[in-house]
Coordinates of C-alpha atoms in Angstrom, one line a residue:
Chain W
X1 CA -106.5 -102.5 -20.0
X2 CA -107.9 -100.6 -17.2
X3 CA -107.6 -96.8 -17.4
X4 CA -105.7 -95.2 -14.5
X5 CA -108.0 -92.8 -12.8
X6 CA -106.7 -89.3 -12.1
X7 CA -107.0 -89.6 -8.3
X8 CA -104.4 -92.3 -8.4
X9 CA -102.0 -90.1 -10.4
X10 CA -102.4 -87.3 -7.9
X11 CA -102.0 -89.7 -5.0
X12 CA -98.5 -90.5 -6.3
X13 CA -97.7 -86.8 -6.9
X14 CA -99.2 -85.1 -4.0
X15 CA -96.7 -85.8 -1.1
X16 CA -93.8 -84.6 -3.2
X17 CA -95.7 -81.6 -4.5
X18 CA -97.0 -80.6 -1.1
X19 CA -93.7 -80.7 0.7
X20 CA -91.9 -78.9 -2.2
X21 CA -94.5 -76.2 -2.5
X22 CA -94.9 -75.5 1.2
X23 CA -91.3 -75.5 2.2
X24 CA -89.4 -74.6 -1.0
X25 CA -91.2 -72.9 -3.9
X26 CA -93.8 -71.1 -1.7
X27 CA -91.3 -69.5 0.7
X28 CA -89.1 -68.5 -2.3
X29 CA -92.0 -66.6 -3.9
X30 CA -93.1 -65.2 -0.5
X31 CA -89.6 -64.0 0.1
X32 CA -89.7 -62.1 -3.2
X33 CA -92.9 -60.5 -2.0
X34 CA -91.5 -59.6 1.4
X35 CA -88.7 -57.7 -0.2
X36 CA -91.3 -55.1 -1.2
X37 CA -92.3 -54.4 2.4
X38 CA -90.6 -52.5 5.3
X39 CA -90.8 -53.4 8.9
X40 CA -91.5 -50.5 11.4
X41 CA -90.4 -50.4 15.1
X42 CA -93.4 -52.4 16.2
X43 CA -92.5 -55.2 13.8
X44 CA -95.5 -54.5 11.6
X45 CA -95.0 -54.7 7.8
X46 CA -96.0 -52.0 5.3
X47 CA -95.9 -52.2 1.6
X48 CA -93.1 -50.0 0.3
X49 CA -92.7 -50.9 -3.3
X50 CA -89.0 -50.8 -4.3
X51 CA -87.9 -48.7 -1.3
X52 CA -85.7 -51.5 0.1
X53 CA -83.9 -52.0 -3.2
X54 CA -83.4 -48.3 -3.6
X55 CA -81.8 -48.2 -0.1
X56 CA -79.7 -51.2 -0.7
X57 CA -78.3 -50.0 -4.0
X58 CA -77.9 -46.3 -3.4
X59 CA -78.0 -45.4 0.4
X60 CA -74.3 -45.3 1.4
X61 CA -75.1 -46.9 4.8
X62 CA -76.3 -50.0 2.9
X63 CA -74.9 -49.8 -0.6
X64 CA -71.2 -49.8 0.5
X65 CA -71.7 -53.1 2.3
X66 CA -73.8 -54.6 -0.5
X67 CA -71.4 -53.6 -3.4
X68 CA -68.5 -54.7 -1.3
X69 CA -70.1 -58.1 -0.8
X70 CA -71.0 -58.3 -4.5
X71 CA -67.5 -57.4 -5.6
X72 CA -66.0 -60.0 -3.3
X73 CA -68.5 -62.6 -4.5
X74 CA -67.4 -61.9 -8.1
X75 CA -63.8 -62.3 -7.1
X76 CA -64.7 -65.5 -5.2
X77 CA -66.3 -66.8 -8.4
X78 CA -63.5 -65.7 -10.7
X79 CA -60.9 -67.5 -8.5
X80 CA -62.9 -70.7 -8.7
X81 CA -63.1 -70.3 -12.5
X82 CA -59.4 -69.6 -12.8
X83 CA -58.2 -72.4 -10.4
X84 CA -60.9 -75.0 -9.7
X85 CA -62.1 -75.7 -13.2
X86 CA -58.7 -75.7 -15.0
X87 CA -57.1 -77.9 -12.3
X88 CA -60.2 -80.1 -12.4
X89 CA -59.9 -80.4 -16.2
X90 CA -56.2 -81.3 -15.9
X91 CA -56.8 -84.0 -13.3
X92 CA -59.7 -85.4 -15.3
X93 CA -57.6 -85.4 -18.5
X94 CA -54.8 -87.3 -16.8
X95 CA -57.2 -89.7 -15.1
X96 CA -59.0 -90.5 -18.4
X97 CA -55.8 -91.4 -20.2
X98 CA -55.6 -95.1 -21.2
X99 CA -53.7 -97.4 -18.9
X100 CA -53.1 -95.1 -15.9
X101 CA -52.5 -97.5 -13.0
X102 CA -54.6 -96.8 -10.0
X103 CA -57.0 -94.4 -11.7
X104 CA -59.9 -95.6 -9.6
X105 CA -58.0 -95.0 -6.4
X106 CA -56.9 -91.5 -7.4
X107 CA -60.5 -90.7 -8.4
X108 CA -61.8 -91.9 -5.0
X109 CA -59.3 -90.0 -2.9
X110 CA -59.5 -86.8 -4.9
X111 CA -63.2 -86.7 -4.4
X112 CA -63.0 -87.1 -0.7
X113 CA -62.6 -83.5 0.5
X114 CA -65.9 -82.6 -1.3
X115 CA -67.8 -84.8 1.2
X116 CA -66.5 -83.2 4.4
X117 CA -68.3 -80.4 6.1
X118 CA -66.9 -76.9 5.6
X119 CA -66.7 -76.6 9.3
X120 CA -64.0 -79.2 9.4
X121 CA -62.3 -78.0 6.2
X122 CA -62.3 -74.4 7.4
X123 CA -60.9 -75.2 10.8
X124 CA -58.2 -77.5 9.4
X125 CA -56.9 -74.9 7.0
X126 CA -57.1 -72.3 9.7
X127 CA -54.8 -74.5 11.8
X128 CA -52.4 -75.2 8.9
X129 CA -52.1 -71.5 8.0
X130 CA -52.0 -70.1 11.5
X131 CA -48.7 -68.6 12.6
X132 CA -49.4 -70.1 16.0
X133 CA -49.1 -73.7 15.0
X134 CA -46.8 -73.0 12.2
X135 CA -47.3 -76.1 10.0
X136 CA -47.3 -74.1 6.8
X137 CA -44.3 -72.1 7.9
X138 CA -42.4 -75.2 8.9
X139 CA -43.2 -76.9 5.5
X140 CA -42.2 -73.8 3.6
X141 CA -39.0 -74.1 5.6
X142 CA -38.3 -77.5 4.1
X143 CA -37.8 -75.9 0.7
X144 CA -36.1 -72.8 2.2
X145 CA -39.1 -70.5 1.6
X146 CA -40.2 -69.8 5.2
X147 CA -39.5 -66.1 4.5
X148 CA -42.6 -66.1 2.2
X149 CA -44.9 -67.1 5.0
X150 CA -47.6 -64.6 6.0
X151 CA -50.8 -65.0 8.1
X152 CA -52.7 -65.1 4.8
X153 CA -56.1 -65.7 6.4
X154 CA -55.7 -62.7 8.7
X155 CA -54.7 -60.0 6.3
X156 CA -57.2 -57.9 4.5
X157 CA -55.4 -58.1 1.2
X158 CA -55.1 -61.9 1.1
X159 CA -58.0 -63.3 3.2
X160 CA -60.6 -63.6 0.5
X161 CA -58.2 -65.2 -2.0
X162 CA -57.0 -67.6 0.6
X163 CA -60.6 -68.6 1.5
X164 CA -61.4 -69.0 -2.2
X165 CA -58.5 -71.4 -2.6
X166 CA -59.6 -73.4 0.4
X167 CA -63.0 -73.7 -1.2
X168 CA -61.3 -74.7 -4.5
X169 CA -59.4 -77.3 -2.7
X170 CA -62.6 -78.7 -1.2
X171 CA -64.8 -78.8 -4.2
X172 CA -62.4 -79.7 -7.0
X173 CA -63.8 -83.2 -7.0
X174 CA -67.1 -82.1 -8.6
X175 CA -65.7 -80.5 -11.9
X176 CA -63.1 -83.3 -12.0
X177 CA -65.7 -86.0 -12.0
X178 CA -68.1 -84.3 -14.4
X179 CA -65.4 -83.6 -16.9
X180 CA -63.9 -87.1 -16.4
X181 CA -67.3 -88.6 -17.2
X182 CA -67.6 -86.6 -20.3
X183 CA -64.1 -87.5 -21.5
X184 CA -64.5 -91.2 -21.1
X185 CA -67.9 -91.0 -22.9
X186 CA -66.2 -89.8 -26.1
X187 CA -66.4 -92.7 -28.6
X188 CA -63.0 -94.3 -29.3
X189 CA -63.5 -94.1 -33.1
X190 CA -63.4 -90.3 -33.0
X191 CA -60.1 -90.3 -31.2
X192 CA -58.7 -93.1 -33.3
X193 CA -59.5 -91.3 -36.5
X194 CA -57.5 -88.3 -35.3
X195 CA -54.6 -90.5 -34.3
X196 CA -54.7 -92.2 -37.7
X197 CA -54.5 -88.7 -39.3
X198 CA -51.3 -88.2 -37.4
X199 CA -52.4 -86.1 -34.4
X200 CA -50.2 -86.3 -31.3
X201 CA -51.7 -86.5 -27.8
X202 CA -51.7 -82.7 -27.3
X203 CA -53.4 -82.2 -30.6
X204 CA -55.9 -84.9 -29.8
X205 CA -56.7 -83.2 -26.5
X206 CA -57.0 -79.6 -27.8
X207 CA -58.6 -80.3 -31.1
X208 CA -60.8 -83.4 -30.5
X209 CA -61.5 -84.1 -26.9
X210 CA -61.8 -80.5 -25.5
X211 CA -64.3 -79.3 -28.2
X212 CA -66.4 -82.4 -27.5
X213 CA -66.7 -81.7 -23.8
X214 CA -67.7 -78.0 -24.2
X215 CA -71.3 -78.7 -23.0
X216 CA -69.9 -80.2 -19.8
X217 CA -67.6 -77.2 -19.3
X218 CA -70.7 -75.0 -19.7
X219 CA -72.5 -77.1 -17.0
X220 CA -69.5 -76.9 -14.7
X221 CA -69.4 -73.2 -15.1
X222 CA -73.1 -72.7 -14.2
X223 CA -72.9 -75.1 -11.3
X224 CA -69.9 -73.1 -10.0
X225 CA -71.7 -69.9 -10.5
X226 CA -74.8 -71.0 -8.5
X227 CA -72.8 -72.5 -5.7
X228 CA -70.5 -69.5 -5.4
X229 CA -73.2 -66.9 -5.3
X230 CA -75.1 -68.9 -2.7
X231 CA -72.0 -69.6 -0.6
X232 CA -72.0 -68.9 3.1
X233 CA -70.8 -71.8 5.2
X234 CA -67.0 -71.6 4.7
X235 CA -66.8 -67.8 5.3
X236 CA -69.0 -68.1 8.4
X237 CA -67.1 -71.1 9.8
X238 CA -63.7 -69.4 9.4
X239 CA -64.5 -65.7 9.8
X240 CA -67.9 -65.6 11.6
X241 CA -70.8 -63.5 10.5
X242 CA -68.8 -60.2 10.3
X243 CA -66.6 -61.7 7.6
X244 CA -63.4 -60.0 8.7
X245 CA -60.8 -58.6 8.6
X246 CA -62.8 -55.4 8.0
X247 CA -65.4 -57.1 5.8
X248 CA -62.8 -58.1 3.3
X249 CA -64.2 -61.7 3.0
X250 CA -67.9 -60.6 3.0
X251 CA -69.9 -62.2 0.2
X252 CA -73.6 -62.1 -0.5
X253 CA -74.4 -65.1 1.7
X254 CA -72.8 -63.5 4.8
X255 CA -74.3 -60.1 4.0
X256 CA -77.7 -61.7 3.7
X257 CA -77.3 -63.4 7.1
X258 CA -76.3 -60.2 8.8
X259 CA -79.0 -58.2 7.2
X260 CA -81.6 -60.8 8.2
X261 CA -80.4 -61.5 11.8
X262 CA -78.5 -58.3 12.7
X263 CA -75.1 -58.2 14.3
X264 CA -73.4 -56.2 17.0
X265 CA -75.4 -53.0 17.3
X266 CA -77.4 -53.4 14.1
X267 CA -80.9 -54.9 14.4
X268 CA -81.8 -57.5 11.9
X269 CA -84.6 -56.9 9.5
X270 CA -86.6 -59.8 7.8
X271 CA -87.9 -57.5 5.0
X272 CA -84.5 -56.0 4.2
X273 CA -83.1 -59.6 4.4
X274 CA -85.8 -60.6 1.9
X275 CA -84.7 -57.8 -0.4
X276 CA -81.1 -59.0 -0.3
X277 CA -82.3 -62.6 -1.0
X278 CA -84.3 -61.2 -4.0
X279 CA -81.2 -59.6 -5.4
X280 CA -79.2 -62.8 -4.9
X281 CA -82.1 -64.6 -6.6
X282 CA -81.9 -62.2 -9.6
X283 CA -78.1 -62.7 -9.9
X284 CA -78.4 -66.5 -9.8
X285 CA -81.4 -66.4 -12.2
X286 CA -79.6 -64.2 -14.7
X287 CA -76.6 -66.6 -14.6
X288 CA -78.9 -69.6 -15.2
X289 CA -80.7 -67.6 -17.9
X290 CA -77.5 -66.8 -19.8
X291 CA -76.5 -70.5 -19.5
X292 CA -79.8 -71.9 -20.9
X293 CA -80.5 -69.4 -23.6
X294 CA -77.0 -68.6 -24.8
X295 CA -74.4 -71.1 -23.8
X296 CA -76.2 -74.4 -23.7
X297 CA -78.1 -73.8 -26.9
X298 CA -75.0 -72.9 -28.8
X299 CA -73.0 -75.8 -27.4
X300 CA -75.7 -78.3 -28.2
X301 CA -74.6 -78.2 -31.8
X302 CA -71.3 -79.8 -30.8
X303 CA -72.8 -82.8 -29.0
X304 CA -72.5 -86.1 -30.7
Chain Z
X1 CA -56.3 -99.2 -28.9
X2 CA -55.1 -95.7 -29.5
X3 CA -51.6 -94.8 -28.5
X4 CA -52.3 -91.5 -26.8
X5 CA -50.5 -92.6 -23.6
X6 CA -47.6 -94.3 -25.3
X7 CA -46.4 -91.4 -27.5
X8 CA -43.5 -92.7 -29.6
X9 CA -40.3 -93.1 -27.8
X10 CA -41.0 -91.9 -24.3
X11 CA -43.9 -93.9 -22.9
X12 CA -42.3 -94.4 -19.5
X13 CA -41.6 -90.7 -19.1
X14 CA -45.2 -89.8 -19.9
X15 CA -46.6 -92.3 -17.5
X16 CA -44.4 -91.2 -14.7
X17 CA -45.3 -87.5 -15.4
X18 CA -49.0 -88.4 -15.1
X19 CA -48.4 -90.2 -11.8
X20 CA -46.3 -87.4 -10.5
X21 CA -49.1 -84.9 -11.0
X22 CA -51.9 -87.2 -9.7
X23 CA -49.9 -88.4 -6.7
X24 CA -48.9 -84.9 -5.9
X25 CA -52.5 -83.7 -5.9
X26 CA -53.5 -86.7 -3.9
X27 CA -51.1 -85.7 -1.2
X28 CA -52.5 -82.2 -1.2
X29 CA -56.1 -83.6 -0.9
X30 CA -55.2 -85.9 1.9
X31 CA -52.8 -83.9 3.9
X32 CA -55.2 -81.7 6.0
X33 CA -57.4 -84.8 6.9
X34 CA -54.3 -86.8 7.9
X35 CA -53.1 -83.9 10.0
X36 CA -56.2 -83.8 12.1
X37 CA -56.4 -87.6 12.5
X38 CA -52.8 -88.0 13.6
X39 CA -52.8 -85.1 16.1
X40 CA -56.1 -86.2 17.6
X41 CA -54.3 -89.2 19.1
X42 CA -51.4 -87.2 20.6
X43 CA -51.0 -85.5 24.0
X44 CA -51.0 -81.8 24.1
X45 CA -47.2 -81.1 24.1
X46 CA -46.8 -83.4 21.1
X47 CA -49.5 -81.6 19.2
X48 CA -47.5 -78.3 19.5
X49 CA -43.9 -79.6 19.4
X50 CA -44.2 -81.6 16.2
X51 CA -47.6 -81.4 14.5
X52 CA -46.4 -83.4 11.5
X53 CA -45.2 -86.5 13.5
X54 CA -47.2 -89.6 13.9
X55 CA -48.3 -90.5 17.4
X56 CA -45.7 -92.7 19.1
X57 CA -46.2 -94.8 22.3
X58 CA -44.8 -91.9 24.2
X59 CA -47.1 -89.3 22.8
X60 CA -50.2 -91.5 22.3
X61 CA -53.2 -90.1 24.2
X62 CA -57.0 -90.4 24.0
X63 CA -57.7 -87.6 26.5
X64 CA -59.5 -85.5 23.8
X65 CA -61.9 -88.3 23.0
X66 CA -62.6 -89.0 26.6
X67 CA -63.5 -85.4 27.3
X68 CA -65.6 -85.0 24.1
X69 CA -67.6 -88.2 24.6
X70 CA -68.2 -87.9 28.3
X71 CA -68.4 -84.2 29.1
X72 CA -69.9 -82.6 26.1
X73 CA -73.1 -82.8 24.1
X74 CA -71.3 -84.1 21.0
X75 CA -72.8 -87.6 21.2
X76 CA -76.3 -86.0 21.3
X77 CA -75.4 -83.9 18.2
X78 CA -74.6 -87.1 16.4
X79 CA -78.0 -88.5 17.3
X80 CA -79.7 -85.4 16.0
X81 CA -77.8 -85.5 12.7
X82 CA -78.6 -89.1 12.4
X83 CA -82.3 -88.6 12.9
X84 CA -82.5 -85.6 10.6
X85 CA -80.5 -87.3 7.8
X86 CA -82.2 -90.7 7.9
X87 CA -85.8 -89.3 8.1
X88 CA -85.2 -86.7 5.4
X89 CA -83.6 -89.3 3.2
X90 CA -86.5 -91.8 3.7
X91 CA -89.1 -89.1 2.8
X92 CA -87.1 -87.9 -0.2
X93 CA -86.7 -91.3 -1.6
X94 CA -90.3 -92.4 -1.0
X95 CA -92.0 -89.2 -2.2
X96 CA -89.4 -88.7 -4.9
X97 CA -89.9 -92.2 -6.4
X98 CA -93.7 -91.9 -6.2
X99 CA -93.6 -88.6 -8.1
X100 CA -91.1 -89.9 -10.6
X101 CA -93.3 -92.9 -11.3
X102 CA -96.4 -90.7 -11.8
X103 CA -94.4 -88.3 -14.1
X104 CA -92.9 -91.0 -16.3
X105 CA -95.7 -93.6 -16.4
X106 CA -98.9 -91.6 -16.8
X107 CA -99.9 -89.1 -19.5
X108 CA -101.9 -86.2 -18.1
X109 CA -102.3 -82.6 -18.9
X110 CA -100.3 -81.0 -16.1
X111 CA -97.3 -83.2 -16.6
X112 CA -95.1 -80.7 -18.4
X113 CA -95.9 -77.9 -16.0
X114 CA -95.2 -80.0 -12.9
X115 CA -91.9 -81.2 -14.4
X116 CA -90.8 -77.6 -15.0
X117 CA -92.0 -76.5 -11.6
X118 CA -89.8 -79.2 -10.0
X119 CA -86.9 -78.5 -12.3
X120 CA -86.8 -75.0 -11.0
X121 CA -85.9 -76.3 -7.6
X122 CA -82.7 -78.0 -8.9
X123 CA -81.2 -74.7 -10.0
X124 CA -82.5 -72.3 -7.4
X125 CA -81.1 -72.7 -3.9
X126 CA -83.8 -73.1 -1.2
X127 CA -81.7 -70.9 1.0
X128 CA -83.0 -67.8 -0.8
X129 CA -86.4 -68.5 0.8
X130 CA -85.0 -68.5 4.3
X131 CA -86.8 -65.4 5.5
X132 CA -90.2 -67.0 4.7
X133 CA -89.2 -70.4 5.9
X134 CA -88.4 -69.0 9.3
X135 CA -91.7 -67.1 9.5
X136 CA -93.5 -70.3 8.5
X137 CA -91.7 -72.4 11.1
X138 CA -92.5 -69.8 13.8
X139 CA -96.1 -70.0 12.8
X140 CA -96.1 -73.8 12.9
X141 CA -94.2 -73.7 16.2
X142 CA -91.5 -75.9 14.7
X143 CA -88.5 -73.7 15.5
X144 CA -85.9 -75.6 17.4
X145 CA -87.3 -78.9 16.4
X146 CA -85.7 -81.5 14.2
X147 CA -89.0 -81.7 12.3
X148 CA -88.3 -78.2 10.9
X149 CA -85.0 -79.4 9.4
X150 CA -86.5 -82.6 8.1
X151 CA -89.2 -80.7 6.2
X152 CA -86.8 -78.2 4.7
X153 CA -84.3 -80.9 3.6
X154 CA -87.0 -83.0 2.2
X155 CA -88.2 -80.1 0.1
X156 CA -84.6 -79.4 -0.9
X157 CA -83.8 -82.9 -2.0
X158 CA -86.9 -83.8 -3.8
X159 CA -86.4 -82.1 -7.2
X160 CA -83.1 -83.8 -8.0
X161 CA -84.3 -87.1 -6.6
X162 CA -87.4 -87.0 -8.9
X163 CA -85.2 -86.3 -11.9
X164 CA -82.7 -89.0 -11.4
X165 CA -85.3 -91.6 -10.4
X166 CA -87.4 -90.7 -13.4
X167 CA -84.5 -91.7 -15.7
X168 CA -84.3 -95.1 -14.1
X169 CA -88.0 -95.7 -13.9
X170 CA -88.3 -94.9 -17.6
X171 CA -86.0 -97.9 -18.3
X172 CA -88.3 -100.4 -16.7
X173 CA -89.7 -102.6 -19.5
X174 CA -93.3 -101.9 -20.4
X175 CA -94.1 -105.7 -20.6
X176 CA -93.5 -106.0 -16.9
X177 CA -96.1 -103.4 -16.0
X178 CA -98.6 -104.5 -18.6
X179 CA -98.4 -108.1 -17.4
X180 CA -99.2 -107.0 -13.8
X181 CA -102.0 -104.8 -15.0
X182 CA -103.5 -107.7 -17.0
X183 CA -103.5 -109.8 -13.9
X184 CA -105.6 -107.0 -12.3
X185 CA -102.9 -105.7 -9.9
X186 CA -103.6 -102.2 -8.7
X187 CA -101.4 -99.2 -9.5
X188 CA -100.2 -98.8 -5.9
X189 CA -99.2 -102.5 -5.7
X190 CA -97.4 -102.2 -9.0
X191 CA -95.4 -99.3 -7.7
X192 CA -94.5 -100.7 -4.3
X193 CA -94.0 -104.4 -5.3
X194 CA -92.7 -104.2 -8.9
X195 CA -91.2 -100.7 -9.5
X196 CA -89.6 -99.8 -6.2
X197 CA -87.6 -103.1 -5.9
X198 CA -86.4 -102.7 -9.5
X199 CA -85.0 -99.2 -8.9
X200 CA -83.2 -100.1 -5.7
X201 CA -79.7 -99.4 -7.2
X202 CA -80.8 -96.0 -8.3
X203 CA -82.3 -95.3 -4.9
X204 CA -78.9 -96.1 -3.3
X205 CA -77.2 -93.6 -5.6
X206 CA -79.7 -90.9 -5.0
X207 CA -79.4 -91.6 -1.3
X208 CA -75.7 -91.0 -1.1
X209 CA -76.0 -87.9 -3.2
X210 CA -78.7 -86.4 -1.1
X211 CA -77.3 -87.4 2.2
X212 CA -74.0 -85.5 2.1
X213 CA -75.4 -82.0 1.8
X214 CA -77.9 -82.7 4.6
X215 CA -75.3 -84.1 7.0
X216 CA -73.0 -81.2 6.2
X217 CA -75.4 -78.3 6.2
X218 CA -74.7 -75.4 8.5
X219 CA -77.2 -72.8 7.4
X220 CA -80.5 -74.3 8.3
X221 CA -79.5 -75.7 11.7
X222 CA -78.1 -72.3 12.5
X223 CA -81.3 -70.6 11.7
X224 CA -84.1 -73.1 12.4
X225 CA -82.7 -75.2 15.2
X226 CA -79.8 -73.5 17.0
X227 CA -81.0 -74.7 20.5
X228 CA -78.6 -76.8 22.5
X229 CA -80.8 -79.9 22.3
X230 CA -81.5 -79.8 18.6
X231 CA -78.0 -78.9 17.2
X232 CA -76.7 -81.2 14.4
X233 CA -73.1 -82.4 14.5
X234 CA -72.0 -79.8 11.9
X235 CA -73.4 -76.9 13.9
X236 CA -72.4 -78.5 17.2
X237 CA -68.8 -78.9 16.1
X238 CA -68.8 -75.3 14.8
X239 CA -69.9 -74.0 18.2
X240 CA -67.7 -76.4 20.1
X241 CA -64.6 -75.1 18.3
X242 CA -65.5 -71.6 19.5
X243 CA -66.2 -72.6 23.0
X244 CA -63.2 -75.0 23.6
X245 CA -60.8 -73.1 21.3
X246 CA -57.9 -73.6 23.7
X247 CA -58.5 -77.3 24.4
X248 CA -56.8 -78.6 21.4
X249 CA -57.1 -82.2 22.3
X250 CA -60.9 -81.9 22.6
X251 CA -61.2 -79.9 19.4
X252 CA -59.1 -82.3 17.3
X253 CA -61.0 -85.2 18.8
X254 CA -64.4 -83.6 18.0
X255 CA -63.2 -83.0 14.4
X256 CA -62.1 -86.6 14.1
X257 CA -65.4 -87.8 15.3
X258 CA -67.1 -85.6 12.7
X259 CA -64.8 -86.9 9.9
X260 CA -64.9 -90.6 10.6
X261 CA -68.6 -91.3 9.8
X262 CA -68.1 -89.6 6.4
X263 CA -64.9 -91.6 5.8
X264 CA -66.7 -94.9 6.6
X265 CA -69.7 -94.1 4.5
X266 CA -67.5 -93.1 1.6
X267 CA -65.6 -96.3 1.9
X268 CA -68.8 -98.2 1.7
X269 CA -70.5 -96.2 -1.0
X270 CA -67.8 -94.6 -3.1
X271 CA -68.5 -97.0 -6.0
X272 CA -72.1 -96.1 -6.0
X273 CA -71.4 -92.4 -5.7
X274 CA -68.9 -92.2 -8.4
X275 CA -70.9 -94.4 -10.7
X276 CA -73.8 -92.1 -10.1
X277 CA -71.8 -89.1 -11.3
X278 CA -70.3 -90.8 -14.2
X279 CA -73.6 -92.6 -15.0
X280 CA -73.8 -93.9 -18.5
X281 CA -70.2 -92.9 -19.3
X282 CA -68.3 -95.8 -17.7
X283 CA -67.3 -98.2 -20.4

């Protein structure tokens, strides 16, 4: 057989490698470098070591905003972990039961919101929850609870939680599908053996099926983490770049955007923006690192 | 058969409980979408008086659509999104399949390193490189062009495409390729005429997966192509809502126009998409 010459191999690889290197990997590395520079009034860049990071993390003019965004982002993530993934697990567990009529139809419809743009999602929920249109208030009225209605999206105390739940509503299809796929991949014999041993449906779920899908739950967690710490679109679509009221919905993505482009009276700074991006990169990288070196390795032992 | 659903004594109760939860959540998932669709076809007073009612012959109105389609740039935004999505997708699938073929078929020294290098792009969001991407686009004079978006989306979609396509290409029987090689067929011909047609189902799956985030992206259009003539539908609708906030008919019509293509696409490809996610698990 003719040996394949190396220029042929590279001809296949080159287009993908070139586009990926120039427009993804390269800019990412360059951004990490830019974070080490400062921009002066003329727009020229000077090497400044870790000065930007020092400013971001300790100078009250910057650090208040940064730590607020970081705290909000953690809350955003925790609400996803508390709501999105357990509900996704519940839906997947129900869908994967034997003999549920219409399971395919449920699966299809429940995944639909995931495909719509956040611009649409954000606006629809804004309409529903607005006191002006009153759909939510009217519907609470049907069950006699209209007294509970508040402009949740507009109040400092509840805006972030409300937006998190809107995001949960939109993206629940992803954990649901991944968990569903893992559940139906469990060999029948394992479940049957447990049933023969006298385990009821609850026992089968908690002691047999759940432990077997732990690797998938780990994957869902890290996917949620990366998506949440990189989120921007929903907050921007609903609250704009200033993430109101009073920055209560500001997360790292919107903080990054404002730092980079500026807003109101503050001038944007590419190098400061790059420093924020670097910190986001470190947060995401540490999450991914924990996942690969601790969680996934330990969970691998349970796989069948 | 295992009797997990039909627990002794109360199988009907169990089944209806399952349906109660699933149907309840289905309503919650569909309600906002239905709300937009029904109100887009009503006149203005009806939108405010009874937002939860279906349009009736009395309240039926297409005024919002007329305004959006004839007096705004929304049709052009559609065209922009279509161009960006289709071209990016074509490049991702072609370049991705070529790279996947090279990485699975040939043994060469840099293989592991390149695989790792690409794998990095699956986990790390390309958005974090935005500062440099913008500088690069300014240098290349590509700001406010659709080409800028195509290049970034291609770079963004490639890593996952390479990995999924590699899985499928690895399953092509060795005999097929060897037979072609014995006949003296060149490597490029093998790839384009033997391999590519064989992975068509995988290409469709990767296509749907890759398309949705591109069509829906707000970040890069906002930063790289915010000009009036290069806005995508997602950015366009976002700006449109701000601009026409009081014209509810127009806003609801614009939203409907943005939802419908996704609904149609999903109706056509939902099998492929769901099979892609649950790949290998469906029994």
